[in-house]
Amino acid sequence: QVQLVESGGGLVQPGGSLRLSCVGSGCTFSMYSMSWYRQAPGKERELVDTITNVGGSTNYADSVKGRFTISRDNAKNTVFLQMNNLKPEDTAVYYCYVRRQLRTTWGQGTQVTVSS
C-alpha cells in the first residue's frame, strides 16, 4: 500500500519557522515529482511547492515565494517543506502529494497554526 505520512506541524508565532516532513512508503518515490498543498478553513486546496525527481522545484503560490523551500532526501523517501517568516495567513492543513502516472496518493495532512 502506497502511503504518505506528514509531520512537523504545530503552533508557531508570526515570524517563526517550521520544517514539515513527508515520509513515503510502498513505492520508489525517487522516480516521481512530489508536492506540498495546503488548505485553509473555507478555502480550496492550493498547490504550494513541487519538486521533481531530479531536484528542480517550483513555488506555485506567490504568497510563499522567498519564504518556503521544498527539498527531498530520496535515500529516506522523504520530502521536506522549510517554512520561514511564517504569517497568520499561512495557517492551514498542509498535505503531501504524489502522482504516479494516473494514480494519486495524498497524505492525511498536518496542521500549521501561526498565531501570537
mmCIF file of N, CA and C in Angstrom:
data_model
loop_
_atom_site.group_PDB
_atom_site.id
_atom_site.type_symbol
_atom_site.label_atom_id
_atom_site.label_comp_id
_atom_site.label_asym_id
_atom_site.label_seq_id
_atom_site.Cartn_x
_atom_site.Cartn_y
_atom_site.Cartn_z
ATOM 1 N N GLN A 1 0.841 -1.183 0.000
ATOM 2 C CA GLN A 1 0.000 0.000 0.000
ATOM 3 C C GLN A 1 0.883 1.242 0.000
ATOM 4 N N VAL A 2 0.653 2.135 -0.948
ATOM 5 C CA VAL A 2 1.401 3.384 -1.021
ATOM 6 C C VAL A 2 0.840 4.348 0.012
ATOM 7 N N GLN A 3 1.724 4.906 0.832
ATOM 8 C CA GLN A 3 1.309 5.823 1.884
ATOM 9 C C GLN A 3 2.251 7.010 1.975
ATOM 10 N N LEU A 4 1.693 8.146 2.393
ATOM 11 C CA LEU A 4 2.449 9.344 2.709
ATOM 12 C C LEU A 4 2.047 9.790 4.107
ATOM 13 N N VAL A 5 3.024 10.069 4.950
ATOM 14 C CA VAL A 5 2.762 10.480 6.323
ATOM 15 C C VAL A 5 3.485 11.786 6.595
ATOM 16 N N GLU A 6 2.714 12.842 6.882
ATOM 17 C CA GLU A 6 3.280 14.151 7.183
ATOM 18 C C GLU A 6 3.508 14.308 8.681
ATOM 19 N N SER A 7 4.474 15.154 9.024
ATOM 20 C CA SER A 7 4.725 15.505 10.413
ATOM 21 C C SER A 7 5.411 16.863 10.459
ATOM 22 N N GLY A 8 5.501 17.440 11.641
ATOM 23 C CA GLY A 8 6.222 18.683 11.832
ATOM 24 C C GLY A 8 5.361 19.911 12.009
ATOM 25 N N GLY A 9 4.050 19.777 11.841
ATOM 26 C CA GLY A 9 3.172 20.911 12.046
ATOM 27 C C GLY A 9 3.029 21.244 13.517
ATOM 28 N N GLY A 10 2.383 22.375 13.780
ATOM 29 C CA GLY A 10 2.175 22.807 15.146
ATOM 30 C C GLY A 10 1.840 24.272 15.219
ATOM 31 N N LEU A 11 1.944 24.816 16.425
ATOM 32 C CA LEU A 11 1.670 26.221 16.684
ATOM 33 C C LEU A 11 2.973 27.001 16.705
ATOM 34 N N VAL A 12 3.016 28.098 15.965
ATOM 35 C CA VAL A 12 4.216 28.926 15.902
ATOM 36 C C VAL A 12 3.799 30.395 15.860
ATOM 37 N N GLN A 13 4.632 31.259 16.431
ATOM 38 C CA GLN A 13 4.360 32.690 16.412
ATOM 39 C C GLN A 13 4.712 33.297 15.062
ATOM 40 N N PRO A 14 4.054 34.397 14.692
ATOM 41 C CA PRO A 14 4.426 35.080 13.451
ATOM 42 C C PRO A 14 5.918 35.390 13.413
ATOM 43 N N GLY A 15 6.530 35.155 12.249
ATOM 44 C CA GLY A 15 7.960 35.335 12.095
ATOM 45 C C GLY A 15 8.779 34.104 12.402
ATOM 46 N N GLY A 16 8.157 33.087 12.964
ATOM 47 C CA GLY A 16 8.851 31.865 13.295
ATOM 48 C C GLY A 16 8.995 30.936 12.113
ATOM 49 N N SER A 17 9.578 29.760 12.365
ATOM 50 C CA SER A 17 9.856 28.781 11.314
ATOM 51 C C SER A 17 9.400 27.393 11.728
ATOM 52 N N LEU A 18 9.063 26.588 10.730
ATOM 53 C CA LEU A 18 8.761 25.178 10.901
ATOM 54 C C LEU A 18 9.317 24.416 9.714
ATOM 55 N N ARG A 19 9.654 23.149 9.932
ATOM 56 C CA ARG A 19 10.013 22.271 8.838
ATOM 57 C C ARG A 19 9.082 21.069 8.836
ATOM 58 N N LEU A 20 8.317 20.923 7.769
ATOM 59 C CA LEU A 20 7.425 19.792 7.610
ATOM 60 C C LEU A 20 8.156 18.647 6.922
ATOM 61 N N SER A 21 7.802 17.423 7.291
ATOM 62 C CA SER A 21 8.370 16.237 6.674
ATOM 63 C C SER A 21 7.258 15.358 6.137
ATOM 64 N N CYS A 22 7.541 14.668 5.047
ATOM 65 C CA CYS A 22 6.616 13.714 4.453
ATOM 66 C C CYS A 22 7.396 12.458 4.119
ATOM 67 N N VAL A 23 7.070 11.358 4.779
ATOM 68 C CA VAL A 23 7.749 10.089 4.568
ATOM 69 C C VAL A 23 6.842 9.167 3.765
ATOM 70 N N GLY A 24 7.360 8.673 2.650
ATOM 71 C CA GLY A 24 6.596 7.789 1.786
ATOM 72 C C GLY A 24 6.992 6.340 1.956
ATOM 73 N N SER A 25 6.065 5.453 1.628
ATOM 74 C CA SER A 25 6.326 4.023 1.648
ATOM 75 C C SER A 25 5.469 3.348 0.589
ATOM 76 N N GLY A 26 5.912 2.191 0.109
ATOM 77 C CA GLY A 26 5.128 1.408 -0.816
ATOM 78 C C GLY A 26 5.478 1.558 -2.279
ATOM 79 N N CYS A 27 6.375 2.479 -2.623
ATOM 80 C CA CYS A 27 6.841 2.610 -3.998
ATOM 81 C C CYS A 27 8.179 3.323 -4.012
ATOM 82 N N THR A 28 8.770 3.436 -5.194
ATOM 83 C CA THR A 28 10.041 4.130 -5.348
ATOM 84 C C THR A 28 9.757 5.605 -5.608
ATOM 85 N N PHE A 29 9.679 6.374 -4.545
ATOM 86 C CA PHE A 29 9.288 7.774 -4.662
ATOM 87 C C PHE A 29 10.317 8.615 -5.403
ATOM 88 N N SER A 30 11.557 8.153 -5.460
ATOM 89 C CA SER A 30 12.589 8.897 -6.164
ATOM 90 C C SER A 30 12.316 9.021 -7.655
ATOM 91 N N MET A 31 11.400 8.226 -8.193
ATOM 92 C CA MET A 31 11.061 8.270 -9.612
ATOM 93 C C MET A 31 10.067 9.378 -9.952
ATOM 94 N N TYR A 32 9.478 10.009 -8.945
ATOM 95 C CA TYR A 32 8.343 10.888 -9.187
ATOM 96 C C TYR A 32 8.518 12.268 -8.585
ATOM 97 N N SER A 33 7.865 13.238 -9.209
ATOM 98 C CA SER A 33 7.728 14.547 -8.591
ATOM 99 C C SER A 33 6.820 14.440 -7.374
ATOM 100 N N MET A 34 7.057 15.292 -6.395
ATOM 101 C CA MET A 34 6.216 15.337 -5.213
ATOM 102 C C MET A 34 5.882 16.787 -4.892
ATOM 103 N N SER A 35 4.757 16.976 -4.212
ATOM 104 C CA SER A 35 4.251 18.322 -3.990
ATOM 105 C C SER A 35 3.737 18.502 -2.575
ATOM 106 N N TRP A 36 3.711 19.761 -2.162
ATOM 107 C CA TRP A 36 3.016 20.183 -0.954
ATOM 108 C C TRP A 36 1.828 21.056 -1.355
ATOM 109 N N TYR A 37 0.670 20.739 -0.801
ATOM 110 C CA TYR A 37 -0.534 21.544 -0.920
ATOM 111 C C TYR A 37 -0.924 22.035 0.466
ATOM 112 N N ARG A 38 -1.803 23.033 0.501
ATOM 113 C CA ARG A 38 -2.368 23.455 1.775
ATOM 114 C C ARG A 38 -3.821 23.860 1.585
ATOM 115 N N GLN A 39 -4.575 23.762 2.667
ATOM 116 C CA GLN A 39 -5.980 24.127 2.637
ATOM 117 C C GLN A 39 -6.354 24.809 3.942
ATOM 118 N N ALA A 40 -6.785 26.056 3.835
ATOM 119 C CA ALA A 40 -7.254 26.815 4.976
ATOM 120 C C ALA A 40 -8.762 26.632 5.114
ATOM 121 N N PRO A 41 -9.314 26.834 6.309
ATOM 122 C CA PRO A 41 -10.756 26.674 6.505
ATOM 123 C C PRO A 41 -11.564 27.537 5.544
ATOM 124 N N GLY A 42 -12.538 26.920 4.870
ATOM 125 C CA GLY A 42 -13.400 27.640 3.961
ATOM 126 C C GLY A 42 -12.799 27.950 2.608
ATOM 127 N N LYS A 43 -11.570 27.497 2.351
ATOM 128 C CA LYS A 43 -10.908 27.763 1.089
ATOM 129 C C LYS A 43 -10.568 26.466 0.367
ATOM 130 N N GLU A 44 -10.342 26.578 -0.940
ATOM 131 C CA GLU A 44 -9.949 25.421 -1.725
ATOM 132 C C GLU A 44 -8.481 25.081 -1.475
ATOM 133 N N ARG A 45 -8.167 23.815 -1.671
ATOM 134 C CA ARG A 45 -6.785 23.377 -1.541
ATOM 135 C C ARG A 45 -5.935 24.004 -2.647
ATOM 136 N N GLU A 46 -4.754 24.516 -2.278
ATOM 137 C CA GLU A 46 -3.887 25.151 -3.249
ATOM 138 C C GLU A 46 -2.517 24.490 -3.278
ATOM 139 N N LEU A 47 -1.935 24.452 -4.461
ATOM 140 C CA LEU A 47 -0.593 23.918 -4.637
ATOM 141 C C LEU A 47 0.421 24.944 -4.166
ATOM 142 N N VAL A 48 1.343 24.519 -3.301
ATOM 143 C CA VAL A 48 2.347 25.407 -2.731
ATOM 144 C C VAL A 48 3.694 25.249 -3.422
ATOM 145 N N ASP A 49 4.240 24.030 -3.384
ATOM 146 C CA ASP A 49 5.562 23.741 -3.938
ATOM 147 C C ASP A 49 5.577 22.366 -4.581
ATOM 148 N N THR A 50 6.407 22.209 -5.616
ATOM 149 C CA THR A 50 6.634 20.927 -6.260
ATOM 150 C C THR A 50 8.130 20.724 -6.446
ATOM 151 N N ILE A 51 8.585 19.486 -6.264
ATOM 152 C CA ILE A 51 9.967 19.135 -6.528
ATOM 153 C C ILE A 51 9.985 17.927 -7.463
ATOM 154 N N THR A 52 10.806 17.995 -8.511
ATOM 155 C CA THR A 52 10.864 16.926 -9.494
ATOM 156 C C THR A 52 11.771 15.807 -9.020
ATOM 157 N N ASN A 53 11.776 14.712 -9.795
ATOM 158 C CA ASN A 53 12.633 13.579 -9.455
ATOM 159 C C ASN A 53 14.116 13.901 -9.597
ATOM 160 N N VAL A 54 14.446 14.989 -10.300
ATOM 161 C CA VAL A 54 15.843 15.392 -10.444
ATOM 162 C C VAL A 54 16.160 16.639 -9.632
ATOM 163 N N GLY A 55 15.260 17.048 -8.768
ATOM 164 C CA GLY A 55 15.551 18.095 -7.806
ATOM 165 C C GLY A 55 15.098 19.495 -8.156
ATOM 166 N N GLY A 56 14.545 19.707 -9.343
ATOM 167 C CA GLY A 56 14.039 21.016 -9.680
ATOM 168 C C GLY A 56 12.785 21.330 -8.892
ATOM 169 N N SER A 57 12.611 22.586 -8.537
ATOM 170 C CA SER A 57 11.478 22.953 -7.704
ATOM 171 C C SER A 57 10.791 24.205 -8.225
ATOM 172 N N THR A 58 9.522 24.348 -7.859
ATOM 173 C CA THR A 58 8.718 25.491 -8.256
ATOM 174 C C THR A 58 7.835 25.917 -7.100
ATOM 175 N N ASN A 59 7.852 27.210 -6.788
ATOM 176 C CA ASN A 59 6.891 27.803 -5.868
ATOM 177 C C ASN A 59 5.677 28.233 -6.678
ATOM 178 N N TYR A 60 4.535 27.586 -6.447
ATOM 179 C CA TYR A 60 3.329 27.910 -7.200
ATOM 180 C C TYR A 60 2.500 29.005 -6.555
ATOM 181 N N ALA A 61 2.595 29.145 -5.253
ATOM 182 C CA ALA A 61 1.843 30.172 -4.546
ATOM 183 C C ALA A 61 2.715 31.410 -4.373
ATOM 184 N N ASP A 62 2.296 32.518 -4.969
ATOM 185 C CA ASP A 62 3.085 33.746 -4.893
ATOM 186 C C ASP A 62 3.315 34.200 -3.460
ATOM 187 N N SER A 63 2.365 33.909 -2.579
ATOM 188 C CA SER A 63 2.452 34.379 -1.206
ATOM 189 C C SER A 63 3.584 33.742 -0.409
ATOM 190 N N VAL A 64 4.144 32.613 -0.881
ATOM 191 C CA VAL A 64 5.193 31.929 -0.122
ATOM 192 C C VAL A 64 6.572 32.066 -0.751
ATOM 193 N N LYS A 65 6.666 32.704 -1.902
ATOM 194 C CA LYS A 65 7.958 32.851 -2.571
ATOM 195 C C LYS A 65 8.929 33.626 -1.689
ATOM 196 N N GLY A 66 10.147 33.091 -1.580
ATOM 197 C CA GLY A 66 11.155 33.698 -0.735
ATOM 198 C C GLY A 66 11.089 33.277 0.709
ATOM 199 N N ARG A 67 10.051 32.537 1.095
ATOM 200 C CA ARG A 67 9.891 32.102 2.476
ATOM 201 C C ARG A 67 9.872 30.580 2.632
ATOM 202 N N PHE A 68 9.327 29.868 1.649
ATOM 203 C CA PHE A 68 9.204 28.406 1.716
ATOM 204 C C PHE A 68 10.163 27.756 0.732
ATOM 205 N N THR A 69 10.752 26.627 1.140
ATOM 206 C CA THR A 69 11.665 25.879 0.289
ATOM 207 C C THR A 69 11.363 24.392 0.389
ATOM 208 N N ILE A 70 11.174 23.738 -0.754
ATOM 209 C CA ILE A 70 10.948 22.299 -0.793
ATOM 210 C C ILE A 70 12.265 21.594 -1.099
ATOM 211 N N SER A 71 12.467 20.435 -0.486
ATOM 212 C CA SER A 71 13.653 19.631 -0.734
ATOM 213 C C SER A 71 13.300 18.166 -0.532
ATOM 214 N N ARG A 72 14.222 17.274 -0.915
ATOM 215 C CA ARG A 72 13.944 15.854 -0.743
ATOM 216 C C ARG A 72 15.214 15.090 -0.416
ATOM 217 N N ASP A 73 15.034 13.969 0.285
ATOM 218 C CA ASP A 73 16.095 13.030 0.597
ATOM 219 C C ASP A 73 15.610 11.674 0.100
ATOM 220 N N ASN A 74 16.012 11.307 -1.109
ATOM 221 C CA ASN A 74 15.496 10.091 -1.728
ATOM 222 C C ASN A 74 15.923 8.825 -0.988
ATOM 223 N N ALA A 75 17.079 8.856 -0.348
ATOM 224 C CA ALA A 75 17.534 7.697 0.414
ATOM 225 C C ALA A 75 16.594 7.379 1.564
ATOM 226 N N LYS A 76 15.874 8.393 2.046
ATOM 227 C CA LYS A 76 14.941 8.210 3.153
ATOM 228 C C LYS A 76 13.488 8.325 2.721
ATOM 229 N N ASN A 77 13.243 8.393 1.414
ATOM 230 C CA ASN A 77 11.882 8.539 0.892
ATOM 231 C C ASN A 77 11.145 9.697 1.553
ATOM 232 N N THR A 78 11.841 10.811 1.724
ATOM 233 C CA THR A 78 11.309 11.925 2.484
ATOM 234 C C THR A 78 11.369 13.220 1.689
ATOM 235 N N VAL A 79 10.298 14.003 1.791
ATOM 236 C CA VAL A 79 10.227 15.342 1.230
ATOM 237 C C VAL A 79 10.005 16.324 2.372
ATOM 238 N N PHE A 80 10.656 17.482 2.290
ATOM 239 C CA PHE A 80 10.574 18.486 3.332
ATOM 240 C C PHE A 80 9.984 19.777 2.786
ATOM 241 N N LEU A 81 9.390 20.543 3.676
ATOM 242 C CA LEU A 81 8.999 21.906 3.371
ATOM 243 C C LEU A 81 9.492 22.793 4.505
ATOM 244 N N GLN A 82 10.534 23.575 4.215
ATOM 245 C CA GLN A 82 11.058 24.528 5.188
ATOM 246 C C GLN A 82 10.274 25.818 5.059
ATOM 247 N N MET A 83 9.656 26.255 6.146
ATOM 248 C CA MET A 83 8.811 27.436 6.147
ATOM 249 C C MET A 83 9.406 28.463 7.099
ATOM 250 N N ASN A 84 9.799 29.608 6.555
ATOM 251 C CA ASN A 84 10.395 30.681 7.339
ATOM 252 C C ASN A 84 9.511 31.917 7.313
ATOM 253 N N ASN A 85 9.718 32.786 8.294
ATOM 254 C CA ASN A 85 8.965 34.035 8.391
ATOM 255 C C ASN A 85 7.468 33.787 8.238
ATOM 256 N N LEU A 86 6.958 32.882 9.033
ATOM 257 C CA LEU A 86 5.556 32.486 8.919
ATOM 258 C C LEU A 86 4.615 33.626 9.287
ATOM 259 N N LYS A 87 3.492 33.661 8.587
ATOM 260 C CA LYS A 87 2.474 34.677 8.765
ATOM 261 C C LYS A 87 1.153 34.022 9.141
ATOM 262 N N PRO A 88 0.254 34.756 9.805
ATOM 263 C CA PRO A 88 -1.043 34.176 10.163
ATOM 264 C C PRO A 88 -1.789 33.593 8.964
ATOM 265 N N GLU A 89 -1.651 34.189 7.796
ATOM 266 C CA GLU A 89 -2.330 33.689 6.616
ATOM 267 C C GLU A 89 -1.762 32.368 6.097
ATOM 268 N N ASP A 90 -0.646 31.907 6.666
ATOM 269 C CA ASP A 90 -0.109 30.592 6.333
ATOM 270 C C ASP A 90 -0.822 29.476 7.093
ATOM 271 N N THR A 91 -1.682 29.828 8.032
ATOM 272 C CA THR A 91 -2.414 28.831 8.805
ATOM 273 C C THR A 91 -3.264 27.963 7.881
ATOM 274 N N ALA A 92 -3.057 26.654 7.947
ATOM 275 C CA ALA A 92 -3.748 25.722 7.066
ATOM 276 C C ALA A 92 -3.343 24.303 7.438
ATOM 277 N N VAL A 93 -4.046 23.344 6.856
ATOM 278 C CA VAL A 93 -3.591 21.963 6.880
ATOM 279 C C VAL A 93 -2.719 21.752 5.650
ATOM 280 N N TYR A 94 -1.527 21.229 5.856
ATOM 281 C CA TYR A 94 -0.577 21.020 4.777
ATOM 282 C C TYR A 94 -0.537 19.542 4.412
ATOM 283 N N TYR A 95 -0.632 19.266 3.096
ATOM 284 C CA TYR A 95 -0.723 17.907 2.585
ATOM 285 C C TYR A 95 0.426 17.589 1.644
ATOM 286 N N CYS A 96 0.945 16.390 1.751
ATOM 287 C CA CYS A 96 1.920 15.852 0.817
ATOM 288 C C CYS A 96 1.188 15.089 -0.281
ATOM 289 N N TYR A 97 1.748 15.091 -1.498
ATOM 290 C CA TYR A 97 1.058 14.539 -2.665
ATOM 291 C C TYR A 97 2.059 13.954 -3.650
ATOM 292 N N VAL A 98 1.674 12.831 -4.273
ATOM 293 C CA VAL A 98 2.459 12.253 -5.352
ATOM 294 C C VAL A 98 1.516 11.686 -6.407
ATOM 295 N N ARG A 99 1.896 11.831 -7.669
ATOM 296 C CA ARG A 99 1.142 11.220 -8.768
ATOM 297 C C ARG A 99 2.052 10.281 -9.534
ATOM 298 N N ARG A 100 1.637 9.027 -9.623
ATOM 299 C CA ARG A 100 2.358 8.010 -10.378
ATOM 300 C C ARG A 100 1.538 7.683 -11.618
ATOM 301 N N GLN A 101 1.925 8.277 -12.735
ATOM 302 C CA GLN A 101 1.111 8.252 -13.951
ATOM 303 C C GLN A 101 -0.278 8.793 -13.601
ATOM 304 N N LEU A 102 -1.322 7.978 -13.702
ATOM 305 C CA LEU A 102 -2.677 8.437 -13.429
ATOM 306 C C LEU A 102 -3.141 8.145 -12.003
ATOM 307 N N ARG A 103 -2.271 7.616 -11.172
ATOM 308 C CA ARG A 103 -2.641 7.255 -9.811
ATOM 309 C C ARG A 103 -2.084 8.288 -8.840
ATOM 310 N N THR A 104 -2.920 8.734 -7.927
ATOM 311 C CA THR A 104 -2.536 9.768 -6.976
ATOM 312 C C THR A 104 -2.629 9.260 -5.543
ATOM 313 N N THR A 105 -1.778 9.814 -4.686
ATOM 314 C CA THR A 105 -1.784 9.499 -3.270
ATOM 315 C C THR A 105 -1.630 10.786 -2.473
ATOM 316 N N TRP A 106 -2.476 10.959 -1.469
ATOM 317 C CA TRP A 106 -2.424 12.095 -0.555
ATOM 318 C C TRP A 106 -2.091 11.628 0.849
ATOM 319 N N GLY A 107 -1.330 12.437 1.561
ATOM 320 C CA GLY A 107 -1.158 12.210 2.979
ATOM 321 C C GLY A 107 -2.379 12.672 3.749
ATOM 322 N N GLN A 108 -2.384 12.429 5.056
ATOM 323 C CA GLN A 108 -3.515 12.806 5.890
ATOM 324 C C GLN A 108 -3.486 14.273 6.297
ATOM 325 N N GLY A 109 -2.362 14.920 6.155
ATOM 326 C CA GLY A 109 -2.242 16.331 6.459
ATOM 327 C C GLY A 109 -1.679 16.595 7.842
ATOM 328 N N THR A 110 -1.039 17.751 7.985
ATOM 329 C CA THR A 110 -0.536 18.202 9.275
ATOM 330 C C THR A 110 -0.914 19.668 9.459
ATOM 331 N N GLN A 111 -1.428 19.998 10.631
ATOM 332 C CA GLN A 111 -1.937 21.338 10.902
ATOM 333 C C GLN A 111 -0.804 22.299 11.237
ATOM 334 N N VAL A 112 -0.807 23.444 10.571
ATOM 335 C CA VAL A 112 0.102 24.540 10.889
ATOM 336 C C VAL A 112 -0.737 25.733 11.315
ATOM 337 N N THR A 113 -0.482 26.233 12.513
ATOM 338 C CA THR A 113 -1.200 27.389 13.031
ATOM 339 C C THR A 113 -0.198 28.472 13.389
ATOM 340 N N VAL A 114 -0.362 29.645 12.796
ATOM 341 C CA VAL A 114 0.527 30.781 13.041
ATOM 342 C C VAL A 114 -0.268 31.839 13.788
ATOM 343 N N SER A 115 0.076 32.053 15.044
ATOM 344 C CA SER A 115 -0.684 32.965 15.881
ATOM 345 C C SER A 115 0.172 33.443 17.038
ATOM 346 N N SER A 116 -0.064 34.678 17.460
ATOM 347 C CA SER A 116 0.614 35.222 18.623
ATOM 348 C C SER A 116 -0.188 34.994 19.891
#
